Every structure is written in structure tokens, then in C-alpha cells.
Amino acid sequence: MDFDYSDDQKFLKDEARKFLGGRCPPAVVRGVLDDPAKSYDEPLWKAVAEQGWLGAAIAEEHGGLGLGRVELCAIAEELGRAVAPIPFASTVYILAEAVMAHGSDAQKAAILPAIAAGERIGCLAVSEGPGALTPSALSAQVEGGKLTGVKIPVTDGDVAHTAIVLASENGKPGLFLVDLTGAGVTRETLESLDPTRGVARLTFDGAAAERLGPAGEGFDLVQAILDRAAVLLAFEQLGGADRCLEMAKEYALGRYAFGRVIGGYQAIKHKLVDIYVKNEVARSNAYYGAWALNASTLKENGAPELPTAAAAARIAASDAFWFASKESVQVHGGMGFTWEVDCHLYYRRSRQLSLVAGSPRLWKERLVSELEKKNAA
Amino acid sequence: MDFDYSDDQKFLKDEARKFLGGRCPPAVVRGVLDDPAKSYDEPLWKAVAEQGWLGAAIAEEHGGLGLGRVELCAIAEELGRAVAPIPFASTVYILAEAVMAHGSDAQKAAILPAIAAGERIGCLAVSEGPGALTPSALSAQVEGGKLTGVKIPVTDGDVAHTAIVLASENGKPGLFLVDLTGAGVTRETLESLDPTRGVARLTFDGAAAERLGPAGEGFDLVQAILDRAAVLLAFEQLGGADRCLEMAKEYALGRYAFGRVIGGYQAIKHKLVDIYVKNEVARSNAYYGAWALNASTLKENGAPELPTAAAAARIAASDAFWFASKESVQVHGGMGFTWEVDCHLYYRRSRQLSLVAGSPRLWKERLVSELEKKNAA
Amino acid sequence: MDFNDSPSEAAYRDKARAWLQEAAAAHKAQHGEPKPNTPEHMAAAKAWQARKADAGYACITWPAVVGGGGGTPIESVIFGQEEGKAGVAYGYFTIGLGMCVPTVMAFANTDTKKRFVSPAVKGEEIWCQLFSEPAGGSDVAALRTRAVKDGDEWVINGQKVWTTGAHYSDFGILLTRTDVDAPKHKGLTMFWIDMRDAAVECRPIHQMSGGRDFNEVYFSDLRVKDSQRLGEVGQGWQVALVTLMNERLAVGGSAGPNYREVLELARALPGEDGPALKNDAFREKLADWFVASQGLKFTRFRTMTALSRGQTPGPESSIGKIISANQLQDLANTAVEMQGEYGILTGAEAAAGAAFQQSLMWAPGLRIAGGTDEILKNIIAERVLGLPGDVRVDKDVAFKDIPTGR
Amino acid sequence: MDFNDSPSEAAYRDKARAWLQEAAAAHKAQHGEPKPNTPEHMAAAKAWQARKADAGYACITWPAVVGGGGGTPIESVIFGQEEGKAGVAYGYFTIGLGMCVPTVMAFANTDTKKRFVSPAVKGEEIWCQLFSEPAGGSDVAALRTRAVKDGDEWVINGQKVWTTGAHYSDFGILLTRTDVDAPKHKGLTMFWIDMRDAAVECRPIHQMSGGRDFNEVYFSDLRVKDSQRLGEVGQGWQVALVTLMNERLAVGGSAGPNYREVLELARALPGEDGPALKNDAFREKLADWFVASQGLKFTRFRTMTALSRGQTPGPESSIGKIISANQLQDLANTAVEMQGEYGILTGAEAAAGAAFQQSLMWAPGLRIAGGTDEILKNIIAERVLGLPGDVRVDKDVAFKDIPTGR
């Protein structure tokens, strides 16, 4: 039993922090935020590819580094801390992981090396409108290998090369890989709460679609994909929450009111402790999730702990990042409400990360369903 | 428009406070708390009857004072503040109000004067076990005017003379008045979270039962009875919550830590403000409830505002009293956790008052159902 | 306790409603519905205010002699309710008429009052309040804007921040430091100033919400006459407290969508099993929001009753912003999360016209503006509950000697 | 990160489990299941502790030479998990072995250590910790129990409060004031004392929960030898800090029903529409409780890992009680309210053996004992986050001159 990063993993994480400190300071994030034409920072994306991060968890035979998922979690934590404006989650946590878990050998060979090389951006196209998407409401259709329908919103859909699309075929939901650079695809960039990440409407009109995973199991496959992504996203959220606490603490130690630093007032002290407590709960759940995720990639039938561990990691991390980002604004007072101070980058990203792979409410329901089963057994 | 007690009502309330200050100090409450054989304080009950409070809202023709419901709310607020250990709620808010609203002339003539004279204690017997009681689960039965079944728990059931019992007759739920001093009734006093109020198991075996209100509408009648009681209970809760705030404030101003009164530390100051804020929200909702209750007694078909107003008053007051009673213990520190300090009298009573007429969760559901209807209309 | 109108209140309400119906129709016919933050919007607002003043519906509780309505606080509440239903309301005058002009009325000489009160009531001139500074924040009295006496004039230099509406205001009340050797609260003096003076520069602040509703205001050798002084030299803090007390009394409406709007959203939104409105967890939240909103509304009404009875209302109304700002943030976030991934959208496609997303970005400011949650709790603790103030290291110390970390 | 046992850990677990199975069976055969707070229960506890010590499972991380197990922190966690499953556990030794004896080991002379450590490990002698006083509370160092030097002895008078297990303890560590002219933290001295001395009187405290788990302890001319001193005269606060640091490391289990128990209650309880477990609002709470409980469990594990790696664990573990005490109160209250009117019952009829009602009455104490929520937040803010302490008016002031309101 060992409940922390190993020394090697810590080294990797420290290096990642240094790297992002140089390549992804707030100015880079703001470069994407302030420019409506930009959905991500291309130089950073290339640099990250060169670091090998895109293929960190991809097997060496597919051009990756062949590291474990815990190493990928360490990278995710640092990306979250830096609010990195790149389609890393869509590409690595979702497309690469989905293909590794559910793709055919041919799909693996076609997609994974391209991801590792930084030449393939991915996205997940499930949503068709506000609220829950139920099997009966699913309107995207595949017939004869051709996809028709509208997906909105699709995170990173405006810059991705390959989409995983949930659509029905023969009246049953399935997952499909679609080349977004091919014919029959129209994309439109949309405005969002977090302009440092791209969001699009994808309209398919006879686009070529190739099935990913078994037929008819689309919703289960989406859940399996999100289970994995949830753990990695939790580390991004944790990294962001930690940075919010740091920023708030630094400000509270430098700002004077009534002749004392505001960090000396219990209202501020205890607020920072509340953030700290949530962050530690998130960290511990995330670590367990990382272990379960990694274990699931090492076993034939995955790890039975993953659904519960992923849900707990995601719930704790979503809660922590939301709380940290909003209370960090509060500690910064009026300054925190300005565009020029970085608090809102985290506030926006916390919303993006909570919304992108199922809201906390859905994960709570999933978690309790699992507990119900487990306890009944 | 006028959103406060009138001067006359304030005078009545001040007098009630003075009276209870003399007749119902904590020692009287503890007299019931510490004596397993006592379910209420009889001298206090008699004194309250002599004050005319039991018949405050009962018409003069039935031996009451014929005051309005707002006056009764003022008395309720003071009773709550004093944690009065008497079956006032069961008798006045429930039995008297129910008979006034739903009783026949004969029932009114038989019951109301006895209540006003302090000779009749009431109770409401609905629950048959833990959790919700649904029509299909209702097991108490009336056949040929004879009641059979078990009701547990019944607040004040161990000392009451008359019970309002929910039971089915001809397969449909109805309400019945039962003389608990008659044949076919067994009662057993039970242990409870708040020993300053009596709780019993009532076993009926062919007890004489007389219908109250129309046949087949038992569940609706219970709700109508609880709508009225909820407003009056909200004032008891408000009075208790206010007293908790006072006690906590007094303690915080007298207790020193690190050379300063603890009331000077923001952690304590802001906690007391949190109590204050909840109490004010509860007060404002209670006032609206008092008006709606009073209006409902003046109109033929009641006031349409009552269900929403009663629910809001009860939710706000339950929340305020729970919060005030538990945080008052916290402000008192170790002393607050002792038997000898009065905090736990309020902590216990806050639980009793939240549980006795439908938990806050049920009232929230009721409130939202009303809002749903109102907005749809 | 009577939540119904008395006969005379009912009559007032009928009259107001009838007037509003006609006036709003005439107003809309003339001005249409211009976009906020445009000159046309401002023109419409001024016209509406003038129309109200003519009919005695502007500043209802003020005496008729200064242009007010000569009415009661309850009448003011009634008119506010009806005006809300009529769908015509503008926010430009709230600070001036709620805070600045009352301060002018309390401290200015007769000529100044004559000059300013009536035009303000009629909406001809707009006022702003210049207190907050970068170094001040929650600690308003730590301000550094200097006013130095020069003959019969004062020369003012410094910077204010978070000034609502500075860019469209004609006049402002300005709190300055006139003595740096006195303890912090004792070296302040208040003036009224002309916002159009060339020595006054407004720069809008870019907020995290994207908008620019507030300003930085810079003073570079702004010269004002000593007759523009409000209150005595060194008494500025006492004058400011009157302004801030009026701020508490300025009854504010809700600042965004409330339970009603989110109920409608949930009714329309698909959940996993029927509409999202069916979810019990959401329903409990909805109940809590309703109860808190009603609680605040009736608490404001209680304040009005106290005023009507000639009593000084307590600062109960300070509980308003603590609750409403936090509730707005929670409600908006719940509404956005309820939409799932779609909740991220803020453009033309956004559900409910992106009202919840906008509130989500605005609520953090609401929790800070006009006193942070923490400062308001201190105020309630000390002024309502009578708890001791924080240990102060900045009392009885010359302002220039107070630690600032710089 | 590996939440599975390593091969050697698995072997340790197997061995421990095998031993526990046999030992627990033998223990139960001999002692039955006596009622808590009876002499039989105490005898059983002591026998179990002796059995563990014999097998090297008492004080697993302590060296074998003092009677410990000579094992690793992770082994200690493993044994704790397995002991929990075996259903044999007693709380009498936690404070002595977790806090008092480590203090003795750190500060006593060799003879004293030899005399006390081994009997404590074997469960032959029980220790209690005598720090809190009525006037102290959160401010432990404000204690007034006086120790006055008299030749080679000290004479002690005063009163302690909230002493867990004083009535069944054999020895205690006692923090006293030996100098009232020194500033508060500098006039303290620590001793070990014999709790059976006639000059020591224990009076149980009647708690709001009805139980009597704590004591007031009075000292009337209690004479102790100077050799019973732990640490230097005037250094008592430093000694106490070591005790309190060990308190943080004493890994505590949960203090009442948790998500599992309330899930089972809700499964069995009728709601308005199927079992109460179907209610979404309850389900969200359940998820939150699970996540927090797991978070705390794994946070304790992270502390163990730090210890295993030879690092000093941070005070992350202080987050434990803040979360768990508040959660217990909320969980118990939810479980009680879920039962409706029936939730009021606490006797033989009560659902789930009244476990939730008992927790509801116990939780307020848990939020206070061993440091209130507020004090723990101060500690985390200052020691973990490095934020400044409160402004202190009691530093560098002679103890007798500090304001106390008396």
C-alpha cells in the first residue's frame, strides 16, 4: 500500500510544472481568451506533443511513451493548474483512452500514433441540446455508414480531426468515429463560458462513420469512456483548485485592511481552510481514482473499483474547484472581479470542467446506484 | 399593508413573556425532563388555562376569548421561547383548530369549551411506523364506529383526553375523534429525544370513534390541519431560535479566550450573524403565515395563500431553529454539551418541533407542488 | 399584520396602476425599447423619470416642495410593485436619489439644495458616489485621495475605483483626505463635484463578467470651491455614514433570475426520467430559494412598516445582499449545471437567453460590491447584535503611520 | 499509488487475520460480550490488550524492547483494518498509548520509562490526559491549576475538566501553572501523577447526550515528587505540544453510523413513493457523505505513507474531525427526519436501535472535544497555510494580569 506519487512520478510532475510555467503562463491563456478567432494555443499544443505528453499513456508500439495512468494524472494536475488552453482532455483522456479501451487493432494503429505525434485532435459528440439525452431522444442517425444529425455543443469540436459520435444505427445507439475533415461535416464555433476552450456545433450530412466498440451499446460505452476521463479530469480540477488556494493565500498575505493583512482575519483564514479541506478531500479521492484507473488498464476486464472511484473523484474535484474558484474571487475582493486578475480564468475553467463530462449531479446518481448494488450484494 | 404585530399584540406578547418568565423558568422544564413519570407540567398547564390562552382563538360562544390567530401566534412565539413543557400545540393548534375548521356544531360545543377551560388535552394520531404513511399502508380501521389498530408515536398521546385518529372506514381514509379515557384504549409512554413532551403508543381495540369532517378525505384533512398547525408551530420554533441566539450572544460576551471575549472573534461573530439572518428570514415568513392563517379563518373557503405561506413559514422556522440550537451549543463550547446548561433543551425541542407535523422535506415538496401549480396557471 | 392593502392603500394602488398603464404606453410609444447602455436608453430613462416626477411618483416619500411625492413609505412600496409589473424601470437614478442627494439634503447649504435636489428628482441630472479606492476596498476610510486647501478652494488629487455610472453622471459626492496626521477616520472631508470638469477622468473597468459597469475615476488638480464642502472639515466620515445608512434603506429589487425563472427552465428541460423539475434534489433547492426570497421581500416590508410608524428601522435590511448574492450564484450555477454540457453556451443558442450564465459571471461581483459578505456580517454583528469590533491596530494612529504593506 | 497490499504487506495481513480469527474466538469464549462501562468490559479490554501485546500487535510501530511490535505504520493500518473486521475493539487505551505514554517516552527519565511503558502497552495500566480547565476551554494555556514547590515535592491544587476516562485511569499527565508572573505560555510545568491518590477526586460530567464519559478532576493538596516532572520547569507548554501533536497522529476511526448505515435505513424506510432511498435529495447527500468519508480515510492513509517514507506528516489529519463531526450531525439528523414523527423515539421501538438519535445527541460534543471546529481551523490556517495568528492581547503579559472577565 502506498498512497502518494512515487519519486519518479513526483519528478515528472515537477518537470511538467516547470515546463508549463515557461510555456503556459497566464499570458498564453489570455491569448486564447481575448482572441475570438483562437480556440487553443497551437505553439503550446506542439510543445506538449514534443514533450511526449500526448502519448504518455499510449503504448510504445503505437508511438507513445508507454507510461502508466498515474503518470498521466500527474500531467493532468499540472495542466489544470496552468488552465492550459489546449484540447488535451478531448484528445488524450477521451479519444486516445476510448480507442485504447474499445478500438479495433486497425483503429488503434490508425489513431494512436497520430495522437502521440500531435497530429490528431479528438472530441466527443454526445449532446444534442440542453438537459439529459435519453436513448429515445437521440436523433443523430447512421445508415449505411453515413452519419446525419446535429451535435451541440461539442467541446473542441471546432478544431478536432476525429470525433467520437453517439448516434443510432438500426434503432440502437452506438459509437462512431468520424473524420471531421472529410465531406458532410459543417462546424460552427460557439460562444461559451470558457473561451479558452473551443466549443462547436457539428452538423453531419452523410459524413462517413465507422463504428467504435460493439453495436447497440452506445450509452454504456459513453459511460465507460467518461469513467476513465472523469479521473483524469479530476486531476485537472484538483490542480486548478490548488492554484486558486495559492492565489487567494498570496493575496490575503499582501493585502492590508484596517492596518492588518486580511489573511489575519478569521473570516478569511477560515474561508481559506474551507478551501484547503475540500482540496484535500479531492486529492485523496483523486489518488484512489488514479489507482483504480491504472489498475483497470492492466486487467482484462477492467477494475471493479473504477466506476465508484471515478465518480467519487469527479464529485470531490468538481466541488473543490467550484468552491475554490468562487471563494478565491471573494478573497481578492474587487480586484478579483476584474478581467485583469486571473481569478476568472479559474472560475470559467471550473465551470467548463464540471459541465464537460456529466454534471456532478449525474455522477452522484451514478455513485449511489453503485453503492446500492454493492451494499445489496 | 402592515408587516408587524400591532401595539395590542405586542402588549399581549410582552405580558406572555413576563408570565412565562415567572411560571416557566428552565427549572420547570427540567422538572419534566428529569422525571420519567412526568409528561408535562400540570401547574403550568392550569396557569396557562387561567390566562385564557387555551381558548385565545376560540369563539366567545364556546368559552374562548375570541381573539384572532395573530394573537395566538404571539403566544406561540413566547411558549417556544420558554420551551414550555405542556401539550399546548396538540390541544390548541391541532385539536381546537381542527374542530373549529372541520367539526360539526355538536362537536364544537362538546370539545371547544372543555379545551378553553383546560379540561381537555388533545392529540393527533397519524403515524403507524417509521417513514411515510401512504393510504395503501394505513392499517388502523374503523368499523361500525369502533376503532382498531396501533398508532405510534402519538405526541402527547399519554396525557390526552381526545385523539384525532387517521383510520380507514369502508376502505377509505377518514378522521375520527376518539375519547382516550374510554374503553378499548391502551397507552404506553415511550422514550423520546425530547422528554419535555409526552410521546405514546396508542393501541385501539374497539374504541368508540366518531367521524370528524367528511368521509374518505382523511389524508386531505390531515394536511389541512397541519397547514394551520404549521404556522403556529413556526412561531414556537421562531421563539426558540431567538432565545438560542440570545443565549449564545450572552455567553460569547462573557466568555474570555486568549484575553478577549470570544464574541470579538469573527468565527463567533459571523456564526451569530448566520443565526440572526436565518431567524429574520423565519420571522418574515412566519408573519406572512400568520396573516394567511388569520385570513383563512375569516373567509368561507379559507385563504388561497395558506398552503404556500404555511409551508414557507414551517421550512424557514425549522431551518432557523435547528441551526440556532446546534450552533448555540457550539458557541457555548464544552459547557454547551453539559446537561446543566440549557442549550440541549432547545436542541431537543428543535428536533421535536421539526418532526411533529411533517419533516421539512415533506413541506418543501408540498411548497414546490404549490409553486408548480401556481406558475403553470 | 396585514399583507393586504388598507382601503386608502388600495385606492392609491388603483390610481398608480391606472396612471402607470397610460404613462407606460405613452412612454413606450415615444421611446420604444432601446438597448441598455445607449444614449437612447439614457434619454428614455430621463424622460420616464421626468414623467414620474410630474405626477408625484418620483421620490414618493420626499416632500412635494423639493419635487417629491409627499407620500408614505408604504405608498412607495406600492408604486414600486406596480412599476415593476408595468415593465418600465431604469437603474440610473438609484444611487443619486437613494444615497447622494439625501446626503446633499442633509449637509449642503440652502442654495445648493435648491440648485440640485429638484433637477435630480426630475432625472435631469445624475449623481454618483465616489468613496472606494484601490488601497481601501473593505476599509473605505483608508482612502488616500488628497484635498489641499488653497485660499477659498481645495485642490484634489487621487483616484477612486468601482464608481458606478461615473461616466454618465453629472455630479458626484467625493470623500477626500484633508489631514494625513490625524487618525484615519478623523482626517476626511466630503465635497460635491462636477463630473464634467476637465480635471476628472473616468476609465471604465473591464469586469470578469465582460461588462464595464464601473469606473476608475482620476482627479488631477481638480479645484473645487470651499462652498462645495458637505459637512465640516474633518467630519467626512460622519457624512459618509449618513450616505451609507441611506444605502441600506434604498430598497433594492432582485438582481437576476430567481426561483420562478429556474422553475420554468426545469419544467422545460429533459431530465433522465421526465422533466428536470421532477428531481427531488432540485425541488428542495427551489423551496429554499423561494423561502429565502420571500423572507427578504417581507423583511424589506417590515422595514417599511417601521418607517411608517415613525420608527428607525434596524439594519435588518443588511441581511438582504448576504442572502441574495450568494443565492444568485448558487441558483445560476444550478441552472447551468442542470443543462449538462449545453450549459457552457452563452451565445444565441444559450437556454433562457443566457440569463443564468450571465448571472453566474455577475454574482461574484454582487458578493463584493457595496460591502463584501464578510464586511456586512461584521456590520450586523457589531451594530445589530452589539458584539465587539475587531482588535484595531489602526485607531489613534496618524493615517500616514498605519501599516499598508507598501 | 497502490491501494493494494505489496506481497510483504499481504503476508502480514494474512498472518494478522489468521491470528485475529483465533485470538478473537478464544477471547470471546473467555469473556463473552460484556456491556460497556462495566468492570467485566474493562477486564475483557485489558485481557485483549495483553493478548495483542504478547503477539506483537499492540503499539505495532513501537520498538519490541518496550513491548511494541517493531513494525511499520502501514502494518499498523493493516492490523487496524483487520481488527475492525474481527469485531473486537476497546477504546480505553487510545489516549494513554496515543498521547500520554509517548509524552512520557519523550520527556521522562530512564527509570520512569522502564516503570511505565511496558505495563501500558500490555494494558495493565491506563492513562489519562489532564489539560483542559473550566477557565481554559479552547485556550488551553489559560489553565489555573497551581503547582507550588515544597522542598523536593510539588503541591498541586486546582481543577481539570473534560478528562476522558479519569475514573478508570491509573495514571495521568497533568499540566500545571508554576509561575503566575510569567506570560501565560511560559509559566507551565508538566507532571505525571497517580490517579489513585486520595488527593485526586473524579466527578463524572452529565452530558447533554445523557452519558457520563468525561470527568471533572479536583486536586486538593496533591503532593508529587519533583522526579515526576516531565520536562523542565516552565517548559510545560512545549511538552504539551508534543502530546497534542501525537493526538493528531492517533488515527481515529469513525464515531458513529456512516453512509452505509443510513443507506440501509433508507432502503427499508417507506417514502411517499417507494423506499426513501429513491429520493434524489437524499441520494445526493449520500453521495456527498461517501465522498467525504472516503476522502478522510485516504487522507489518513496518505499520512501513513508519509510516515513510512520517513517524512513528517503535515497536519492534514486535522481536517478529519472538522468534516466527520459535522457530517455525523447532518447524517444523524437526516436519518432522524427521514423517519418522520417516528424519528423522535429513542427507546426499544426506535429504528436502527436508536443509533441515529444517539449520534444526534453525541455529535455536538464531537464538534467541541479535542478542539472546536473554530480552533482546528485556526490551527490549519496558521500551521498549514502559514496565515498570521489572531491579534493577541495576552502575549508578554503576566498571566495574572490577562483579562478574564472575572
mmCIF file of N, CA, C and O in Angstrom, chain A residues 3-4 276 279-285 287, chain D residues 3 295 297-307 311 313 316 319:
data_model
loop_
_atom_site.group_PDB
_atom_site.id
_atom_site.type_symbol
_atom_site.label_atom_id
_atom_site.label_comp_id
_atom_site.label_asym_id
_atom_site.label_seq_id
_atom_site.Cartn_x
_atom_site.Cartn_y
_atom_site.Cartn_z
ATOM 1 N N PHE A 3 0.181 5.504 -0.750
ATOM 2 C CA PHE A 3 -0.898 6.429 -1.103
ATOM 3 C C PHE A 3 -0.366 7.786 -1.543
ATOM 4 O O PHE A 3 -0.805 8.833 -1.060
ATOM 5 N N ASP A 4 0.584 7.767 -2.438
ATOM 6 C CA ASP A 4 1.146 9.030 -2.916
ATOM 7 C C ASP A 4 1.839 8.750 -4.243
ATOM 8 O O ASP A 4 2.054 7.596 -4.620
ATOM 9 N N TYR A 276 -8.985 24.586 1.598
ATOM 10 C CA TYR A 276 -7.959 23.566 1.824
ATOM 11 C C TYR A 276 -8.583 22.204 2.120
ATOM 12 O O TYR A 276 -8.173 21.180 1.575
ATOM 13 N N ASN A 279 -9.997 20.683 -0.932
ATOM 14 C CA ASN A 279 -8.927 20.252 -1.835
ATOM 15 C C ASN A 279 -8.294 18.942 -1.366
ATOM 16 O O ASN A 279 -7.963 18.072 -2.180
ATOM 17 N N GLU A 280 -8.118 18.799 -0.064
ATOM 18 C CA GLU A 280 -7.501 17.559 0.437
ATOM 19 C C GLU A 280 -8.441 16.368 0.246
ATOM 20 O O GLU A 280 -8.000 15.260 -0.084
ATOM 21 N N VAL A 281 -9.718 16.588 0.452
ATOM 22 C CA VAL A 281 -10.688 15.515 0.200
ATOM 23 C C VAL A 281 -10.653 15.148 -1.291
ATOM 24 O O VAL A 281 -10.679 13.971 -1.653
ATOM 25 N N ALA A 282 -10.560 16.160 -2.131
ATOM 26 C CA ALA A 282 -10.493 15.905 -3.575
ATOM 27 C C ALA A 282 -9.208 15.156 -3.930
ATOM 28 O O ALA A 282 -9.213 14.224 -4.735
ATOM 29 N N ARG A 283 -8.123 15.551 -3.326
ATOM 30 C CA ARG A 283 -6.829 14.914 -3.636
ATOM 31 C C ARG A 283 -6.883 13.428 -3.274
ATOM 32 O O ARG A 283 -6.501 12.566 -4.068
ATOM 33 N N SER A 284 -7.376 13.137 -2.084
ATOM 34 C CA SER A 284 -7.392 11.743 -1.640
ATOM 35 C C SER A 284 -8.295 10.898 -2.530
ATOM 36 O O SER A 284 -7.955 9.768 -2.885
ATOM 37 N N ASN A 285 -9.441 11.433 -2.912
ATOM 38 C CA ASN A 285 -10.322 10.687 -3.808
ATOM 39 C C ASN A 285 -9.708 10.559 -5.202
ATOM 40 O O ASN A 285 -9.878 9.534 -5.867
ATOM 41 N N TYR A 287 -6.510 10.400 -5.901
ATOM 42 C CA TYR A 287 -5.448 9.390 -5.842
ATOM 43 C C TYR A 287 -6.041 7.985 -5.963
ATOM 44 O O TYR A 287 -5.516 7.130 -6.673
ATOM 45 N N PHE D 3 -3.175 1.037 -3.924
ATOM 46 C CA PHE D 3 -4.108 0.803 -2.823
ATOM 47 C C PHE D 3 -4.249 -0.686 -2.537
ATOM 48 O O PHE D 3 -5.079 -1.107 -1.770
ATOM 49 N N GLY D 295 -12.644 10.363 1.390
ATOM 50 C CA GLY D 295 -11.589 11.372 1.384
ATOM 51 C C GLY D 295 -10.811 11.364 2.682
ATOM 52 O O GLY D 295 -9.578 11.421 2.689
ATOM 53 N N LYS D 297 -10.630 8.850 4.851
ATOM 54 C CA LYS D 297 -9.919 7.578 5.003
ATOM 55 C C LYS D 297 -8.603 7.616 4.233
ATOM 56 O O LYS D 297 -7.531 7.299 4.779
ATOM 57 N N PHE D 298 -8.682 8.040 2.993
ATOM 58 C CA PHE D 298 -7.467 8.049 2.179
ATOM 59 C C PHE D 298 -6.493 9.138 2.618
ATOM 60 O O PHE D 298 -5.283 9.000 2.421
ATOM 61 N N THR D 299 -7.005 10.199 3.214
ATOM 62 C CA THR D 299 -6.105 11.222 3.749
ATOM 63 C C THR D 299 -5.307 10.643 4.919
ATOM 64 O O THR D 299 -4.102 10.891 5.043
ATOM 65 N N ARG D 300 -5.972 9.856 5.760
ATOM 66 C CA ARG D 300 -5.231 9.193 6.841
ATOM 67 C C ARG D 300 -4.187 8.249 6.258
ATOM 68 O O ARG D 300 -3.057 8.164 6.743
ATOM 69 N N PHE D 301 -4.561 7.557 5.201
ATOM 70 C CA PHE D 301 -3.601 6.654 4.563
ATOM 71 C C PHE D 301 -2.401 7.425 4.025
ATOM 72 O O PHE D 301 -1.262 6.959 4.084
ATOM 73 N N ARG D 302 -2.668 8.600 3.459
ATOM 74 C CA ARG D 302 -1.559 9.402 2.941
ATOM 75 C C ARG D 302 -0.613 9.781 4.072
ATOM 76 O O ARG D 302 0.614 9.818 3.884
ATOM 77 N N THR D 303 -1.169 10.050 5.250
ATOM 78 C CA THR D 303 -0.327 10.347 6.405
ATOM 79 C C THR D 303 0.562 9.152 6.726
ATOM 80 O O THR D 303 1.758 9.305 7.015
ATOM 81 N N MET D 304 -0.025 7.966 6.664
ATOM 82 C CA MET D 304 0.744 6.743 6.936
ATOM 83 C C MET D 304 1.879 6.591 5.928
ATOM 84 O O MET D 304 2.991 6.196 6.268
ATOM 85 N N THR D 305 1.575 6.901 4.662
ATOM 86 C CA THR D 305 2.612 6.792 3.641
ATOM 87 C C THR D 305 3.765 7.742 3.945
ATOM 88 O O THR D 305 4.938 7.380 3.842
ATOM 89 N N ALA D 306 3.418 8.960 4.352
ATOM 90 C CA ALA D 306 4.471 9.917 4.687
ATOM 91 C C ALA D 306 5.322 9.370 5.824
ATOM 92 O O ALA D 306 6.560 9.411 5.767
ATOM 93 N N LEU D 307 4.671 8.821 6.851
ATOM 94 C CA LEU D 307 5.419 8.233 7.960
ATOM 95 C C LEU D 307 6.311 7.098 7.469
ATOM 96 O O LEU D 307 7.471 6.993 7.854
ATOM 97 N N GLN D 311 8.967 10.673 6.362
ATOM 98 C CA GLN D 311 8.677 12.102 6.354
ATOM 99 C C GLN D 311 7.800 12.453 7.564
ATOM 100 O O GLN D 311 7.131 11.605 8.126
ATOM 101 N N PRO D 313 4.540 13.850 8.696
ATOM 102 C CA PRO D 313 3.275 14.160 8.051
ATOM 103 C C PRO D 313 2.824 15.567 8.425
ATOM 104 O O PRO D 313 3.065 16.017 9.530
ATOM 105 N N GLU D 316 -2.511 17.514 7.831
ATOM 106 C CA GLU D 316 -3.695 17.230 7.022
ATOM 107 C C GLU D 316 -4.744 16.508 7.850
ATOM 108 O O GLU D 316 -5.930 16.670 7.630
ATOM 109 N N ILE D 319 -7.981 17.839 9.331
ATOM 110 C CA ILE D 319 -9.227 18.062 8.608
ATOM 111 C C ILE D 319 -10.259 17.016 9.016
ATOM 112 O O ILE D 319 -11.446 17.221 8.838
#
